mmCIF file of C-alpha atoms in Angstrom:
data_model
loop_
_atom_site.group_PDB
_atom_site.id
_atom_site.type_symbol
_atom_site.label_atom_id
_atom_site.label_comp_id
_atom_site.label_asym_id
_atom_site.label_seq_id
_atom_site.Cartn_x
_atom_site.Cartn_y
_atom_site.Cartn_z
ATOM 1 C CA UNK A 1 83.730 4.467 15.609
ATOM 2 C CA UNK A 2 83.411 5.750 19.188
ATOM 3 C CA UNK A 3 81.692 8.941 17.914
ATOM 4 C CA UNK A 4 79.087 6.890 16.023
ATOM 5 C CA UNK A 5 78.409 4.786 19.116
ATOM 6 C CA UNK A 6 77.685 7.801 21.344
ATOM 7 C CA UNK A 7 75.628 9.462 18.615
ATOM 8 C CA UNK A 8 73.485 6.316 18.353
ATOM 9 C CA UNK A 9 72.986 6.279 22.120
ATOM 10 C CA UNK A 10 71.894 9.926 22.048
ATOM 11 C CA UNK A 11 69.433 9.209 19.224
ATOM 12 C CA UNK A 12 67.897 6.376 21.239
ATOM 13 C CA UNK A 13 67.606 8.573 24.336
ATOM 14 C CA UNK A 14 66.011 11.375 22.300
ATOM 15 C CA UNK A 15 63.528 8.974 20.707
ATOM 16 C CA UNK A 16 62.584 7.661 24.151
ATOM 17 C CA UNK A 17 62.118 11.171 25.572
ATOM 18 C CA UNK A 18 59.893 12.108 22.610
ATOM 19 C CA UNK A 19 57.324 9.464 23.506
ATOM 20 C CA UNK A 20 57.783 8.932 27.250
ATOM 21 C CA UNK A 21 56.615 11.880 29.295
ATOM 22 C CA UNK A 22 55.006 11.388 32.700
ATOM 23 C CA UNK A 23 53.988 14.854 33.900
ATOM 24 C CA UNK A 24 52.483 17.912 32.200
ATOM 25 C CA UNK A 25 55.230 20.411 31.414
ATOM 26 C CA UNK A 26 52.957 23.294 32.427
ATOM 27 C CA UNK A 27 51.213 22.207 35.642
ATOM 28 C CA UNK A 28 53.204 19.130 36.684
ATOM 29 C CA UNK A 29 50.199 16.820 36.925
ATOM 30 C CA UNK A 30 50.575 13.185 35.875
ATOM 31 C CA UNK A 31 49.841 12.318 32.242
ATOM 32 C CA UNK A 32 49.255 8.845 30.821
ATOM 33 C CA UNK A 33 49.749 9.016 27.046
ATOM 34 C CA UNK A 34 53.210 10.591 26.843
ATOM 35 C CA UNK A 35 51.779 14.014 26.011
ATOM 36 C CA UNK A 36 53.807 17.112 26.866
ATOM 37 C CA UNK A 37 50.778 19.154 27.974
ATOM 38 C CA UNK A 38 47.708 17.773 29.730
ATOM 39 C CA UNK A 39 44.249 18.276 28.248
ATOM 40 C CA UNK A 40 43.257 20.787 30.945
ATOM 41 C CA UNK A 41 46.279 23.037 30.284
ATOM 42 C CA UNK A 42 45.904 22.645 26.538
ATOM 43 C CA UNK A 43 42.479 24.276 26.746
ATOM 44 C CA UNK A 44 43.956 27.329 28.475
ATOM 45 C CA UNK A 45 46.721 27.990 25.943
ATOM 46 C CA UNK A 46 46.121 31.026 23.673
ATOM 47 C CA UNK A 47 46.514 29.378 20.260
ATOM 48 C CA UNK A 48 47.010 31.962 17.520
ATOM 49 C CA UNK A 49 44.181 30.658 15.361
ATOM 50 C CA UNK A 50 41.973 33.743 15.131
ATOM 51 C CA UNK A 51 42.330 36.815 12.919
ATOM 52 C CA UNK A 52 45.999 37.341 12.021
ATOM 53 C CA UNK A 53 48.031 39.606 9.774
ATOM 54 C CA UNK A 54 48.678 37.545 6.602
ATOM 55 C CA UNK A 55 52.312 38.704 6.539
ATOM 56 C CA UNK A 56 53.753 38.787 10.075
ATOM 57 C CA UNK A 57 51.162 36.344 11.457
ATOM 58 C CA UNK A 58 50.483 38.355 14.609
ATOM 59 C CA UNK A 59 47.019 38.547 16.140
ATOM 60 C CA UNK A 60 44.912 41.481 14.908
ATOM 61 C CA UNK A 61 41.458 42.756 15.760
ATOM 62 C CA UNK A 62 40.049 41.844 12.354
ATOM 63 C CA UNK A 63 41.332 40.209 9.181
ATOM 64 C CA UNK A 64 43.844 42.282 7.201
ATOM 65 C CA UNK A 65 47.425 43.490 7.185
ATOM 66 C CA UNK A 66 48.593 45.135 10.417
ATOM 67 C CA UNK A 67 49.815 48.728 10.422
ATOM 68 C CA UNK A 68 53.465 47.677 10.873
ATOM 69 C CA UNK A 69 53.392 45.524 7.730
ATOM 70 C CA UNK A 70 51.594 48.261 5.792
ATOM 71 C CA UNK A 71 54.283 50.764 6.740
ATOM 72 C CA UNK A 72 57.197 48.400 6.178
ATOM 73 C CA UNK A 73 56.940 44.737 5.056
ATOM 74 C CA UNK A 74 58.542 42.176 7.338
ATOM 75 C CA UNK A 75 60.900 40.894 4.653
ATOM 76 C CA UNK A 76 59.898 37.249 4.979
ATOM 77 C CA UNK A 77 57.381 35.702 2.605
ATOM 78 C CA UNK A 78 55.211 34.436 5.461
ATOM 79 C CA UNK A 79 55.371 34.283 9.243
ATOM 80 C CA UNK A 80 53.270 32.331 11.704
ATOM 81 C CA UNK A 81 53.260 31.678 15.454
ATOM 82 C CA UNK A 82 51.749 28.859 17.468
ATOM 83 C CA UNK A 83 50.458 31.068 20.300
ATOM 84 C CA UNK A 84 49.672 34.661 21.127
ATOM 85 C CA UNK A 85 52.254 35.921 23.637
ATOM 86 C CA UNK A 86 50.010 36.036 26.680
ATOM 87 C CA UNK A 87 48.794 33.879 29.547
ATOM 88 C CA UNK A 88 50.315 30.437 30.007
ATOM 89 C CA UNK A 89 52.132 30.580 26.676
ATOM 90 C CA UNK A 90 54.043 33.716 27.707
ATOM 91 C CA UNK A 91 54.767 32.166 31.112
ATOM 92 C CA UNK A 92 56.135 29.010 29.473
ATOM 93 C CA UNK A 93 58.436 31.012 27.181
ATOM 94 C CA UNK A 94 59.763 32.935 30.190
ATOM 95 C CA UNK A 95 60.411 29.701 32.087
ATOM 96 C CA UNK A 96 62.200 28.352 29.011
ATOM 97 C CA UNK A 97 64.452 31.415 28.810
ATOM 98 C CA UNK A 98 65.243 31.100 32.512
ATOM 99 C CA UNK A 99 66.542 27.558 32.363
ATOM 100 C CA UNK A 100 63.696 25.085 31.779
ATOM 101 C CA UNK A 101 65.311 23.533 28.697
ATOM 102 C CA UNK A 102 62.821 20.677 28.489
ATOM 103 C CA UNK A 103 60.321 23.146 27.008
ATOM 104 C CA UNK A 104 62.145 22.770 23.662
ATOM 105 C CA UNK A 105 60.346 19.422 23.311
ATOM 106 C CA UNK A 106 57.023 20.937 24.377
ATOM 107 C CA UNK A 107 57.254 23.805 21.912
ATOM 108 C CA UNK A 108 58.521 21.637 19.061
ATOM 109 C CA UNK A 109 55.692 19.114 19.448
ATOM 110 C CA UNK A 110 53.093 21.914 19.474
ATOM 111 C CA UNK A 111 54.748 23.729 16.556
ATOM 112 C CA UNK A 112 55.024 20.645 14.333
ATOM 113 C CA UNK A 113 51.384 20.763 13.050
ATOM 114 C CA UNK A 114 51.823 24.454 12.159
ATOM 115 C CA UNK A 115 55.042 23.698 10.292
ATOM 116 C CA UNK A 116 53.411 20.870 8.360
ATOM 117 C CA UNK A 117 50.301 22.846 7.404
ATOM 118 C CA UNK A 118 51.852 26.255 6.702
ATOM 119 C CA UNK A 119 55.347 25.441 5.432
ATOM 120 C CA UNK A 120 55.242 22.019 3.733
ATOM 121 C CA UNK A 121 57.745 23.126 1.070
ATOM 122 C CA UNK A 122 60.501 24.300 3.463
ATOM 123 C CA UNK A 123 63.934 22.900 2.525
ATOM 124 C CA UNK A 124 65.939 23.926 5.601
ATOM 125 C CA UNK A 125 65.432 24.950 9.214
ATOM 126 C CA UNK A 126 67.451 27.839 10.660
ATOM 127 C CA UNK A 127 67.334 29.564 14.035
ATOM 128 C CA UNK A 128 68.041 33.061 15.338
ATOM 129 C CA UNK A 129 71.676 32.925 16.517
ATOM 130 C CA UNK A 130 73.285 34.405 19.643
ATOM 131 C CA UNK A 131 76.854 35.582 20.126
ATOM 132 C CA UNK A 132 79.144 33.105 21.877
ATOM 133 C CA UNK A 133 79.300 35.440 24.870
ATOM 134 C CA UNK A 134 75.506 35.656 25.207
ATOM 135 C CA UNK A 135 75.058 31.908 24.728
ATOM 136 C CA UNK A 136 77.704 31.165 27.351
ATOM 137 C CA UNK A 137 75.958 33.496 29.812
ATOM 138 C CA UNK A 138 72.571 31.804 29.341
ATOM 139 C CA UNK A 139 74.039 28.327 28.900
ATOM 140 C CA UNK A 140 72.155 27.547 25.679
ATOM 141 C CA UNK A 141 70.455 29.104 22.668
ATOM 142 C CA UNK A 142 66.723 28.537 23.159
ATOM 143 C CA UNK A 143 65.968 28.950 19.438
ATOM 144 C CA UNK A 144 68.638 26.420 18.489
ATOM 145 C CA UNK A 145 67.181 23.765 20.794
ATOM 146 C CA UNK A 146 63.707 24.198 19.272
ATOM 147 C CA UNK A 147 65.230 24.065 15.784
ATOM 148 C CA UNK A 148 67.077 20.803 16.447
ATOM 149 C CA UNK A 149 64.021 19.193 18.002
ATOM 150 C CA UNK A 150 61.735 20.260 15.140
ATOM 151 C CA UNK A 151 64.279 18.963 12.655
ATOM 152 C CA UNK A 152 64.147 15.555 14.322
ATOM 153 C CA UNK A 153 60.348 15.515 14.363
ATOM 154 C CA UNK A 154 59.800 16.829 10.827
ATOM 155 C CA UNK A 155 62.755 15.285 9.011
ATOM 156 C CA UNK A 156 63.707 18.693 7.564
ATOM 157 C CA UNK A 157 67.464 19.267 7.976
ATOM 158 C CA UNK A 158 68.685 21.981 10.339
ATOM 159 C CA UNK A 159 71.450 24.295 9.144
ATOM 160 C CA UNK A 160 74.124 26.224 11.089
ATOM 161 C CA UNK A 161 74.708 28.885 8.433
ATOM 162 C CA UNK A 162 73.764 31.970 10.481
ATOM 163 C CA UNK A 163 75.922 33.776 13.057
ATOM 164 C CA UNK A 164 75.520 36.885 15.186
ATOM 165 C CA UNK A 165 78.693 38.942 15.021
ATOM 166 C CA UNK A 166 78.162 41.309 17.933
ATOM 167 C CA UNK A 167 76.006 41.772 20.989
ATOM 168 C CA UNK A 168 73.267 44.374 20.831
ATOM 169 C CA UNK A 169 71.679 46.593 23.441
ATOM 170 C CA UNK A 170 68.662 45.321 25.376
ATOM 171 C CA UNK A 171 65.669 45.731 23.083
ATOM 172 C CA UNK A 172 62.784 45.408 25.557
ATOM 173 C CA UNK A 173 62.119 49.150 25.679
ATOM 174 C CA UNK A 174 62.851 49.871 22.004
ATOM 175 C CA UNK A 175 60.319 50.345 19.205
ATOM 176 C CA UNK A 176 60.626 48.701 15.806
ATOM 177 C CA UNK A 177 62.735 51.454 14.193
ATOM 178 C CA UNK A 178 65.123 51.620 17.147
ATOM 179 C CA UNK A 179 65.438 47.841 17.107
ATOM 180 C CA UNK A 180 66.193 47.851 13.394
ATOM 181 C CA UNK A 181 68.995 50.385 13.914
ATOM 182 C CA UNK A 182 70.291 48.333 16.845
ATOM 183 C CA UNK A 183 70.427 45.150 14.744
ATOM 184 C CA UNK A 184 71.828 46.533 11.492
ATOM 185 C CA UNK A 185 74.870 44.547 10.362
ATOM 186 C CA UNK A 186 75.012 42.149 13.312
ATOM 187 C CA UNK A 187 73.945 38.951 11.461
ATOM 188 C CA UNK A 188 75.881 37.129 8.768
ATOM 189 C CA UNK A 189 75.735 33.947 6.654
ATOM 190 C CA UNK A 190 78.928 31.897 6.863
ATOM 191 C CA UNK A 191 78.067 29.087 4.416
ATOM 192 C CA UNK A 192 76.124 30.627 1.546
ATOM 193 C CA UNK A 193 76.209 27.474 -0.542
ATOM 194 C CA UNK A 194 74.002 25.700 2.018
ATOM 195 C CA UNK A 195 71.118 28.142 1.615
ATOM 196 C CA UNK A 196 71.513 29.238 -2.018
ATOM 197 C CA UNK A 197 68.247 28.618 -3.864
ATOM 198 C CA UNK A 198 66.600 27.070 -0.789
ATOM 199 C CA UNK A 199 63.320 27.862 0.938
ATOM 200 C CA UNK A 200 64.410 28.373 4.527
ATOM 201 C CA UNK A 201 62.259 28.357 7.658
ATOM 202 C CA UNK A 202 63.607 30.578 10.434
ATOM 203 C CA UNK A 203 62.698 29.570 14.005
ATOM 204 C CA UNK A 204 62.577 31.667 17.162
ATOM 205 C CA UNK A 205 60.776 31.650 20.502
ATOM 206 C CA UNK A 206 59.059 35.066 20.335
ATOM 207 C CA UNK A 207 58.267 37.663 17.668
ATOM 208 C CA UNK A 208 57.861 41.110 19.189
ATOM 209 C CA UNK A 209 58.162 43.872 16.583
ATOM 210 C CA UNK A 210 59.623 41.729 13.789
ATOM 211 C CA UNK A 211 62.852 43.752 13.605
ATOM 212 C CA UNK A 212 65.098 40.723 14.152
ATOM 213 C CA UNK A 213 63.170 38.694 11.588
ATOM 214 C CA UNK A 214 63.373 41.529 9.073
ATOM 215 C CA UNK A 215 67.134 41.947 9.444
ATOM 216 C CA UNK A 216 67.834 38.206 9.168
ATOM 217 C CA UNK A 217 65.465 37.827 6.199
ATOM 218 C CA UNK A 218 67.380 40.521 4.315
ATOM 219 C CA UNK A 219 70.708 38.832 5.115
ATOM 220 C CA UNK A 220 69.451 35.412 3.994
ATOM 221 C CA UNK A 221 68.044 36.721 0.721
ATOM 222 C CA UNK A 222 71.248 38.613 -0.020
ATOM 223 C CA UNK A 223 73.086 35.314 0.500
ATOM 224 C CA UNK A 224 70.882 33.601 -2.102
ATOM 225 C CA UNK A 225 67.906 32.106 -0.235
ATOM 226 C CA UNK A 226 64.944 31.613 -2.566
ATOM 227 C CA UNK A 227 62.487 32.676 0.137
ATOM 228 C CA UNK A 228 62.298 33.024 3.895
ATOM 229 C CA UNK A 229 59.519 31.677 6.115
ATOM 230 C CA UNK A 230 59.247 32.313 9.850
ATOM 231 C CA UNK A 231 57.775 30.224 12.666
ATOM 232 C CA UNK A 232 57.828 31.340 16.304
ATOM 233 C CA UNK A 233 56.364 29.829 19.445
ATOM 234 C CA UNK A 234 54.577 33.070 20.365
ATOM 235 C CA UNK A 235 54.044 36.498 18.834
ATOM 236 C CA UNK A 236 53.110 39.746 20.529
ATOM 237 C CA UNK A 237 49.770 40.988 19.170
ATOM 238 C CA UNK A 238 49.491 44.360 17.456
ATOM 239 C CA UNK A 239 47.618 46.515 20.001
ATOM 240 C CA UNK A 240 46.179 48.832 17.338
ATOM 241 C CA UNK A 241 46.236 46.756 14.124
ATOM 242 C CA UNK A 242 44.999 49.550 11.862
ATOM 243 C CA UNK A 243 46.314 52.557 13.757
ATOM 244 C CA UNK A 244 44.465 54.947 16.038
ATOM 245 C CA UNK A 245 40.860 55.636 15.079
#
């Protein structure tokens, strides 16, 4: 009884926060319609709506599959990102990672139209997990917060079926192959019955090389997922989409 009462209170607070915002999350200026980002900042955001790779969804110089996906498919049926990882979008993701948790609402509200247009048949939402040690160090899992918020906005249920079994080395300086080796065997599905036969949408903040997405996609499909979609807030563009000339 007490649990239901507090859950109801939290739902009311969340619903209020969804529609009552008073300053732009990017520049801090006053807004008047409850929007998360003011119109001026919205114009400066690098939306990923130009030429993209049809598989990983990253920005490319011209339409067609990027070199990475030609050499080795991502593993997911389709991946998309809201923004290119540059400018104010990259800055916002960095602020989010460094403690600005309120950006989960910003990113979810901006990602919702992409989810609805690109993945209307998704059955479940999942997120890239962290180890308990890593989550305790940061204080939260940024992908989980976006997942929960998008679940509330879209009505698609979120699932806690994925875990990360061990910490991995820092991947900032690693290429795709090194990242793949670093990630091999570190993800697992703990409740296979929840994803068996389902079309799952995996959520994360940034796609860099796609190694994490590829490893998790393989794990999900082995556990019985019908297909895997991917949606990230930003994605790092392929600098040479078709290789060196």
